[in-house]
Amino acid sequence: MAKSEKKTIVGSIHPDVLAFTVGRDPVLDMDLALWDCIATAAHVTMLSAMKKVKPAIFTARERDLVIQELCAVIGDVQSGSFSISEADQDVHLAVERRLTAVLGDLGRKVHTGRSRNDQVAVDIRLHMRDQILGMIGEVAQLARRLVTFGVRHAAVPMVGRTHLQPAMPSSLGLWATAWTESLLDDLFMVEAAYKLNDRCPLGSAASYGVPLPIDRRMTARLLGFEEPHHNVLHAANARGKIESVVLAACAQIMLTLSRMAEDLILFSMPEFGYFVLPPELCTGSSIMPQKYNPDVLELIRAKTAVVMGCADTVSTILKAMPGGYNRDLQDTKELYMEGMRTTRSSLRIMTLLVESLGICEAKLRDGFGSGVFATDKALELVAGGMPFRDAYQYVRAHLDELEQADPDAALSAKNHLGAPAGLDFAAYQERVKEVLAGVKSRRAASRRALRKVLRGFAKADI
Ligand code: ARG
């Protein structure tokens, strides 16, 4: 072997080419290691159940030996003693190398009827299931905090603004639960992503299936997927698409967080002073001793751009990619992981912030100049029989005569569905509860399926 070649499980490769193509996989794939072992256990179980193949690729006992060793790998992953080398290229070959080192031929057989292409696709789907459920739970926690905040300050007046100019009487309850409802709406996108993700790509192999009587329904069921993808080429082509859908859902959540962050930054400025950010959640300045800065919120604003960028980059990678597996897909992995991690950490930090967000009711009330009541005044004239356009013109012509009205009375008069005095806080609480229950039952079902695949050999909880 020439010096300029490096030996790998799948042949000798120029070291620079190896480094370039492997990229950050040895690090990123550590997050896939658990899922890779579980998916391999399902694949081996299916191979061992292929009655028509004689002699059996794996006997029941051999299957158990492989799964036992896969569980030992999972233990090493969890204790931090598993690693992926550059020569391994990725987690898939690292696990195969380990199985071969310990079990010999049994390790050399695990790749029968599959490719790294469907292997990484299934790993990512298992990773996504776990991450999406985690994210839904975090969205629900933030939504819940916002409802609590809204209930606590339901009747506290806040100037409603359009174009940032004072517009109409509003309340903190309306402000807070507007973000609750936005987050709950965002979950429709997340649920669509969850559903798309709930199909197993295993059996696609390199992209075109294999000449073996593999049971794709069985592996899908073992791994807790609703069903396998039908068309094996589509199963391969769907990699990247699903990442782009998940990231689009993350981007919607981030858009909600970013706009909410912007409100909080603005209305906690001393000039407004509506909100009080607890000092321990602010950061200081190295030169100006008086500073308590809303860095968390500014970073949420910036990270929204990052997540939107991840979503855009993934679809741009896919745009001109031909059908079937292409290595371009490897680069969608990091973008998905970064976008997901960023969205989830933003959700958690925003929840912390809302939990201890203070308000200054006096400042909120101070914001009510007489103009805020102009529309209410026009509607008062309408109640006396004047057509609205005439009432509007009248009030517009007599703005300097407008009197300071009572914000509390103005708020309680807005009692139709969804208005400041017509908010159904209990319905929000109910929806949040349903979301959390949905996460719990899906998590439990997934865990049950995955534990069963590992046949009780896993030491730690999965
Ligand atoms: N690390 C690769 C990826 O993420 C695994 C699949 C490699 N397949 C291949 N044919 N080179 O896509």
Coordinates of C-alpha atoms and ligand atoms in Angstrom, one line a residue, residues 25 29 90 92 116-117 120 239 325 327 329-330 333, ligand 1:
D25 CA -18.9 12.5 11.0
D29 CA -22.3 10.4 14.4
D90 CA -18.7 6.9 10.4
H92 CA -21.9 2.5 10.8
R116 CA -24.9 2.6 5.0
N117 CA -27.3 4.7 3.0
V120 CA -27.9 6.4 8.2
R239 CA -33.4 11.7 3.2
Y325 CA -28.0 8.4 -2.6
R327 CA -22.8 12.1 -0.6
L329 CA -26.7 14.2 1.9
Q330 CA -24.0 13.8 4.6
K333 CA -27.0 15.9 8.9
Ligands
ARG1 N1 -21.7 9.2 6.5 C1 -22.5 8.9 5.4 C2 -23.7 9.9 5.3 O1 -24.0 10.6 6.3 C3 -23.0 7.5 5.4 C4 -23.4 7.0 4.1 C5 -22.2 6.8 3.3 N2 -22.6 6.2 2.0 C6 -21.8 6.1 1.0 N3 -22.2 5.5 -0.1 N4 -20.6 6.7 1.0 O2 -24.4 10.0 4.3

